[in-house]
């Protein structure tokens, strides 16, 4: 397969995941009549207003390595997407990053109101755990419980929420490269790592295979974040669907502010290559994951 | 046992639960160094700034009916308390009920800031699921998974968060008794029901016993809420540790605004009696739960 063939099949695979995941979200998060209907409308607005579905893609592809059924993978994929979307809703709040746009659409607190945004985030986080523990799956209880525990660890105070706390506390503070790496490992890396491991957990992967997926995810997550910082520094607000150069304006240290554009680009490429090497023990079934590592540093939004 | 003996042993049992639960929280939610330390400080501030620990008490007492070990019960008790405290932190936010005081102390967003309050709530909700799925418990995976699923259902959009959504949407709206009963069943009843059922789930209770606990919790929860409305209408802000008469000022329908003081008091007593009758299939081990049903309508704060 040539590079451009690979890129094309990656794009096709991504589009396929997006379609499947959105169908699954529609199933797991139906409209609700009654006075709490607005909450579900806000939850659906948030999850359906765009997004690359990159984390669900990682779940589905890592699950495919071990022959996991697509319905099981999709349930976990939707759960992780719910956690990702909840984190965006809360991050966008006036008391946090105070963003008006996300994927070119009004953020949830702008479209609805702040209270609804807080509650929609809360409900999506809770729904994630409901989905992982759901009764209509074929996995045994130990596997599902393992997913619950890993998600809680990745999303909580020692994971994503911890990272967000550090991020908010870092405005106007000069971070070194070690601190910002740790910050991003928590804020975005932990959930990406869980997405990659989830397929392995569902597939009863060996400790070696799980370790390889974790190492892949770790490098992938950092490469993704550096690419994000590059896009924010160089990016086009229209293409990105959200305000660009927010980090510099907020006085936030980023990989770009510390390393400069050129070294940041080199570092992203290095991490992408390293991520791909961690997949050496998998055969061609991992090709889309390999392509994903190239995708994250080449994307334009 | 006379009534006043019973009341006294109830108070002693409550005090014992408070001590054990607070010791357990200290263990499950330790201080953390590092830049995310403020998040954990805010979480600990919220959970240690008072509260009756009524839900943990229900977990421990329902677990005792089935001979469940106290460490297992305490883990579930702390998980439920984390969910309760998270809901208070978010409810107190300026965009929600905008409260400055809770248990006579500044609310989390007043003591810290709004962003920290949002994140501390998020982290406590996540911690609850981490605790329930924790590896160092003796229960089998199916039992723990059942707890995770039930908690997610009780806390999510079709439970507590759904109830809070309806509550916010009801300001200035005239609710009938059916609507307000449903609202409260979701907003406070679902978590109280889970607290009572959790002990039964841990103790592999029969469907009949679980059903009895659920019915008990249902009536207890409503009695609790009516008593809350009575306290708000009649209450003394100093005793309550929070502003009184907030509901009337906010134009919120309550059981008192719909039924009037006398009928609300009668209704609370009726529900308390009914709750106690649901415990008929349990022996004297359920006496403290019986006493709890009396306590909720007689408390002064």
PDB file of N, CA and C in Angstrom, chain A residues 140-193:
ATOM      1  N   UNK A 140     -17.834 -10.405  29.937  1.00  0.00           N
ATOM      2  CA  UNK A 140     -18.068 -10.803  31.316  1.00  0.00           C
ATOM      3  C   UNK A 140     -17.874  -9.591  32.225  1.00  0.00           C
ATOM      4  N   UNK A 141     -18.370  -9.732  33.437  1.00  0.00           N
ATOM      5  CA  UNK A 141     -18.418  -8.608  34.369  1.00  0.00           C
ATOM      6  C   UNK A 141     -17.016  -8.081  34.677  1.00  0.00           C
ATOM      7  N   UNK A 142     -16.036  -8.984  34.738  1.00  0.00           N
ATOM      8  CA  UNK A 142     -14.692  -8.535  35.106  1.00  0.00           C
ATOM      9  C   UNK A 142     -14.122  -7.565  34.071  1.00  0.00           C
ATOM     10  N   UNK A 143     -14.376  -7.880  32.791  1.00  0.00           N
ATOM     11  CA  UNK A 143     -13.894  -7.012  31.714  1.00  0.00           C
ATOM     12  C   UNK A 143     -14.559  -5.647  31.794  1.00  0.00           C
ATOM     13  N   UNK A 144     -15.874  -5.648  31.975  1.00  0.00           N
ATOM     14  CA  UNK A 144     -16.583  -4.370  32.024  1.00  0.00           C
ATOM     15  C   UNK A 144     -16.145  -3.546  33.242  1.00  0.00           C
ATOM     16  N   UNK A 145     -15.945  -4.240  34.365  1.00  0.00           N
ATOM     17  CA  UNK A 145     -15.515  -3.538  35.573  1.00  0.00           C
ATOM     18  C   UNK A 145     -14.123  -2.940  35.388  1.00  0.00           C
ATOM     19  N   UNK A 146     -13.272  -3.671  34.671  1.00  0.00           N
ATOM     20  CA  UNK A 146     -11.928  -3.178  34.377  1.00  0.00           C
ATOM     21  C   UNK A 146     -12.018  -1.886  33.555  1.00  0.00           C
ATOM     22  N   UNK A 147     -12.933  -1.855  32.596  1.00  0.00           N
ATOM     23  CA  UNK A 147     -13.122  -0.645  31.785  1.00  0.00           C
ATOM     24  C   UNK A 147     -13.608   0.517  32.650  1.00  0.00           C
ATOM     25  N   UNK A 148     -14.555   0.249  33.529  1.00  0.00           N
ATOM     26  CA  UNK A 148     -15.066   1.296  34.422  1.00  0.00           C
ATOM     27  C   UNK A 148     -13.928   1.884  35.254  1.00  0.00           C
ATOM     28  N   UNK A 149     -13.126   0.998  35.841  1.00  0.00           N
ATOM     29  CA  UNK A 149     -12.045   1.455  36.715  1.00  0.00           C
ATOM     30  C   UNK A 149     -11.007   2.262  35.930  1.00  0.00           C
ATOM     31  N   UNK A 150     -10.641   1.759  34.752  1.00  0.00           N
ATOM     32  CA  UNK A 150      -9.646   2.482  33.946  1.00  0.00           C
ATOM     33  C   UNK A 150     -10.189   3.832  33.476  1.00  0.00           C
ATOM     34  N   UNK A 151     -11.468   3.877  33.108  1.00  0.00           N
ATOM     35  CA  UNK A 151     -12.038   5.159  32.678  1.00  0.00           C
ATOM     36  C   UNK A 151     -12.055   6.147  33.838  1.00  0.00           C
ATOM     37  N   UNK A 152     -12.475   5.667  35.020  1.00  0.00           N
ATOM     38  CA  UNK A 152     -12.535   6.561  36.177  1.00  0.00           C
ATOM     39  C   UNK A 152     -11.147   7.104  36.502  1.00  0.00           C
ATOM     40  N   UNK A 153     -10.131   6.250  36.403  1.00  0.00           N
ATOM     41  CA  UNK A 153      -8.765   6.718  36.678  1.00  0.00           C
ATOM     42  C   UNK A 153      -8.306   7.738  35.634  1.00  0.00           C
ATOM     43  N   UNK A 154      -8.650   7.468  34.354  1.00  0.00           N
ATOM     44  CA  UNK A 154      -8.196   8.353  33.272  1.00  0.00           C
ATOM     45  C   UNK A 154      -8.909   9.703  33.315  1.00  0.00           C
ATOM     46  N   UNK A 155     -10.151   9.717  33.789  1.00  0.00           N
ATOM     47  CA  UNK A 155     -10.960  10.933  33.700  1.00  0.00           C
ATOM     48  C   UNK A 155     -10.908  11.779  34.970  1.00  0.00           C
ATOM     49  N   UNK A 156     -10.481  11.224  36.080  1.00  0.00           N
ATOM     50  CA  UNK A 156     -10.638  11.874  37.375  1.00  0.00           C
ATOM     51  C   UNK A 156      -9.527  12.851  37.752  1.00  0.00           C
ATOM     52  N   UNK A 157      -9.409  13.085  39.036  1.00  0.00           N
ATOM     53  CA  UNK A 157      -8.483  14.087  39.578  1.00  0.00           C
ATOM     54  C   UNK A 157      -7.026  13.776  39.316  1.00  0.00           C
ATOM     55  N   UNK A 158      -6.703  12.496  39.128  1.00  0.00           N
ATOM     56  CA  UNK A 158      -5.321  12.133  38.792  1.00  0.00           C
ATOM     57  C   UNK A 158      -5.168  11.927  37.290  1.00  0.00           C
ATOM     58  N   UNK A 159      -6.192  12.287  36.520  1.00  0.00           N
ATOM     59  CA  UNK A 159      -6.151  12.169  35.059  1.00  0.00           C
ATOM     60  C   UNK A 159      -6.614  13.470  34.421  1.00  0.00           C
ATOM     61  N   UNK A 160      -7.646  13.374  33.599  1.00  0.00           N
ATOM     62  CA  UNK A 160      -8.098  14.517  32.804  1.00  0.00           C
ATOM     63  C   UNK A 160      -8.453  15.755  33.640  1.00  0.00           C
ATOM     64  N   UNK A 161      -9.253  15.556  34.700  1.00  0.00           N
ATOM     65  CA  UNK A 161      -9.660  16.707  35.513  1.00  0.00           C
ATOM     66  C   UNK A 161      -8.457  17.308  36.250  1.00  0.00           C
ATOM     67  N   UNK A 162      -7.537  16.455  36.666  1.00  0.00           N
ATOM     68  CA  UNK A 162      -6.296  16.957  37.265  1.00  0.00           C
ATOM     69  C   UNK A 162      -5.526  17.809  36.265  1.00  0.00           C
ATOM     70  N   UNK A 163      -5.434  17.350  35.037  1.00  0.00           N
ATOM     71  CA  UNK A 163      -4.733  18.101  33.996  1.00  0.00           C
ATOM     72  C   UNK A 163      -5.387  19.441  33.722  1.00  0.00           C
ATOM     73  N   UNK A 164      -6.710  19.449  33.695  1.00  0.00           N
ATOM     74  CA  UNK A 164      -7.434  20.697  33.453  1.00  0.00           C
ATOM     75  C   UNK A 164      -7.182  21.685  34.603  1.00  0.00           C
ATOM     76  N   UNK A 165      -7.115  21.157  35.829  1.00  0.00           N
ATOM     77  CA  UNK A 165      -6.814  22.008  36.985  1.00  0.00           C
ATOM     78  C   UNK A 165      -5.450  22.669  36.836  1.00  0.00           C
ATOM     79  N   UNK A 166      -4.461  21.851  36.464  1.00  0.00           N
ATOM     80  CA  UNK A 166      -3.104  22.397  36.293  1.00  0.00           C
ATOM     81  C   UNK A 166      -3.099  23.429  35.170  1.00  0.00           C
ATOM     82  N   UNK A 167      -3.822  23.124  34.095  1.00  0.00           N
ATOM     83  CA  UNK A 167      -3.871  24.029  32.950  1.00  0.00           C
ATOM     84  C   UNK A 167      -4.408  25.398  33.369  1.00  0.00           C
ATOM     85  N   UNK A 168      -5.507  25.390  34.120  1.00  0.00           N
ATOM     86  CA  UNK A 168      -6.093  26.665  34.556  1.00  0.00           C
ATOM     87  C   UNK A 168      -5.155  27.413  35.493  1.00  0.00           C
ATOM     88  N   UNK A 169      -4.440  26.659  36.323  1.00  0.00           N
ATOM     89  CA  UNK A 169      -3.540  27.296  37.292  1.00  0.00           C
ATOM     90  C   UNK A 169      -2.273  27.817  36.620  1.00  0.00           C
ATOM     91  N   UNK A 170      -2.078  27.433  35.343  1.00  0.00           N
ATOM     92  CA  UNK A 170      -0.814  27.754  34.672  1.00  0.00           C
ATOM     93  C   UNK A 170      -0.868  29.028  33.854  1.00  0.00           C
ATOM     94  N   UNK A 171      -2.040  29.665  33.799  1.00  0.00           N
ATOM     95  CA  UNK A 171      -2.120  30.906  33.018  1.00  0.00           C
ATOM     96  C   UNK A 171      -1.161  31.943  33.585  1.00  0.00           C
ATOM     97  N   UNK A 172      -0.298  32.451  32.710  1.00  0.00           N
ATOM     98  CA  UNK A 172       0.652  33.469  33.141  1.00  0.00           C
ATOM     99  C   UNK A 172       1.853  32.931  33.881  1.00  0.00           C
ATOM    100  N   UNK A 173       1.918  31.583  34.010  1.00  0.00           N
ATOM    101  CA  UNK A 173       3.044  30.964  34.708  1.00  0.00           C
ATOM    102  C   UNK A 173       3.976  30.354  33.656  1.00  0.00           C
ATOM    103  N   UNK A 174       5.271  30.461  33.853  1.00  0.00           N
ATOM    104  CA  UNK A 174       6.222  29.868  32.913  1.00  0.00           C
ATOM    105  C   UNK A 174       6.449  28.404  33.268  1.00  0.00           C
ATOM    106  N   UNK A 175       5.942  27.514  32.426  1.00  0.00           N
ATOM    107  CA  UNK A 175       6.148  26.083  32.646  1.00  0.00           C
ATOM    108  C   UNK A 175       7.385  25.636  31.888  1.00  0.00           C
ATOM    109  N   UNK A 176       8.075  24.631  32.433  1.00  0.00           N
ATOM    110  CA  UNK A 176       9.154  24.029  31.650  1.00  0.00           C
ATOM    111  C   UNK A 176       8.577  22.863  30.844  1.00  0.00           C
ATOM    112  N   UNK A 177       9.426  22.284  30.014  1.00  0.00           N
ATOM    113  CA  UNK A 177       8.931  21.258  29.086  1.00  0.00           C
ATOM    114  C   UNK A 177       8.431  20.023  29.846  1.00  0.00           C
ATOM    115  N   UNK A 178       9.062  19.738  30.996  1.00  0.00           N
ATOM    116  CA  UNK A 178       8.616  18.593  31.801  1.00  0.00           C
ATOM    117  C   UNK A 178       7.221  18.815  32.362  1.00  0.00           C
ATOM    118  N   UNK A 179       6.989  20.024  32.860  1.00  0.00           N
ATOM    119  CA  UNK A 179       5.686  20.329  33.460  1.00  0.00           C
ATOM    120  C   UNK A 179       4.581  20.298  32.418  1.00  0.00           C
ATOM    121  N   UNK A 180       4.879  20.853  31.234  1.00  0.00           N
ATOM    122  CA  UNK A 180       3.817  20.902  30.239  1.00  0.00           C
ATOM    123  C   UNK A 180       3.553  19.509  29.664  1.00  0.00           C
ATOM    124  N   UNK A 181       4.584  18.698  29.609  1.00  0.00           N
ATOM    125  CA  UNK A 181       4.390  17.323  29.149  1.00  0.00           C
ATOM    126  C   UNK A 181       3.500  16.572  30.137  1.00  0.00           C
ATOM    127  N   UNK A 182       3.770  16.746  31.424  1.00  0.00           N
ATOM    128  CA  UNK A 182       2.936  16.077  32.439  1.00  0.00           C
ATOM    129  C   UNK A 182       1.502  16.585  32.373  1.00  0.00           C
ATOM    130  N   UNK A 183       1.366  17.913  32.252  1.00  0.00           N
ATOM    131  CA  UNK A 183       0.032  18.521  32.150  1.00  0.00           C
ATOM    132  C   UNK A 183      -0.760  17.881  31.009  1.00  0.00           C
ATOM    133  N   UNK A 184      -0.141  17.791  29.844  1.00  0.00           N
ATOM    134  CA  UNK A 184      -0.867  17.285  28.681  1.00  0.00           C
ATOM    135  C   UNK A 184      -1.074  15.780  28.755  1.00  0.00           C
ATOM    136  N   UNK A 185      -0.134  15.091  29.392  1.00  0.00           N
ATOM    137  CA  UNK A 185      -0.326  13.651  29.576  1.00  0.00           C
ATOM    138  C   UNK A 185      -1.598  13.396  30.384  1.00  0.00           C
ATOM    139  N   UNK A 186      -1.813  14.250  31.408  1.00  0.00           N
ATOM    140  CA  UNK A 186      -3.035  14.115  32.199  1.00  0.00           C
ATOM    141  C   UNK A 186      -4.252  14.621  31.436  1.00  0.00           C
ATOM    142  N   UNK A 187      -4.152  15.844  30.902  1.00  0.00           N
ATOM    143  CA  UNK A 187      -5.336  16.519  30.380  1.00  0.00           C
ATOM    144  C   UNK A 187      -5.913  15.820  29.145  1.00  0.00           C
ATOM    145  N   UNK A 188      -5.045  15.433  28.223  1.00  0.00           N
ATOM    146  CA  UNK A 188      -5.567  14.777  27.012  1.00  0.00           C
ATOM    147  C   UNK A 188      -5.021  13.360  26.846  1.00  0.00           C
ATOM    148  N   UNK A 189      -3.828  13.105  27.386  1.00  0.00           N
ATOM    149  CA  UNK A 189      -3.188  11.804  27.156  1.00  0.00           C
ATOM    150  C   UNK A 189      -3.898  10.642  27.829  1.00  0.00           C
ATOM    151  N   UNK A 190      -4.399  10.877  29.041  1.00  0.00           N
ATOM    152  CA  UNK A 190      -4.968   9.763  29.814  1.00  0.00           C
ATOM    153  C   UNK A 190      -6.188   9.170  29.101  1.00  0.00           C
ATOM    154  N   UNK A 191      -7.033  10.023  28.542  1.00  0.00           N
ATOM    155  CA  UNK A 191      -8.239   9.519  27.873  1.00  0.00           C
ATOM    156  C   UNK A 191      -7.887   8.846  26.539  1.00  0.00           C
ATOM    157  N   UNK A 192      -6.904   9.409  25.833  1.00  0.00           N
ATOM    158  CA  UNK A 192      -6.453   8.767  24.591  1.00  0.00           C
ATOM    159  C   UNK A 192      -5.846   7.400  24.900  1.00  0.00           C
ATOM    160  N   UNK A 193      -5.093   7.327  25.984  1.00  0.00           N
ATOM    161  CA  UNK A 193      -4.518   6.033  26.384  1.00  0.00           C
ATOM    162  C   UNK A 193      -5.631   5.039  26.698  1.00  0.00           C
TER     163      UNK A 193
END
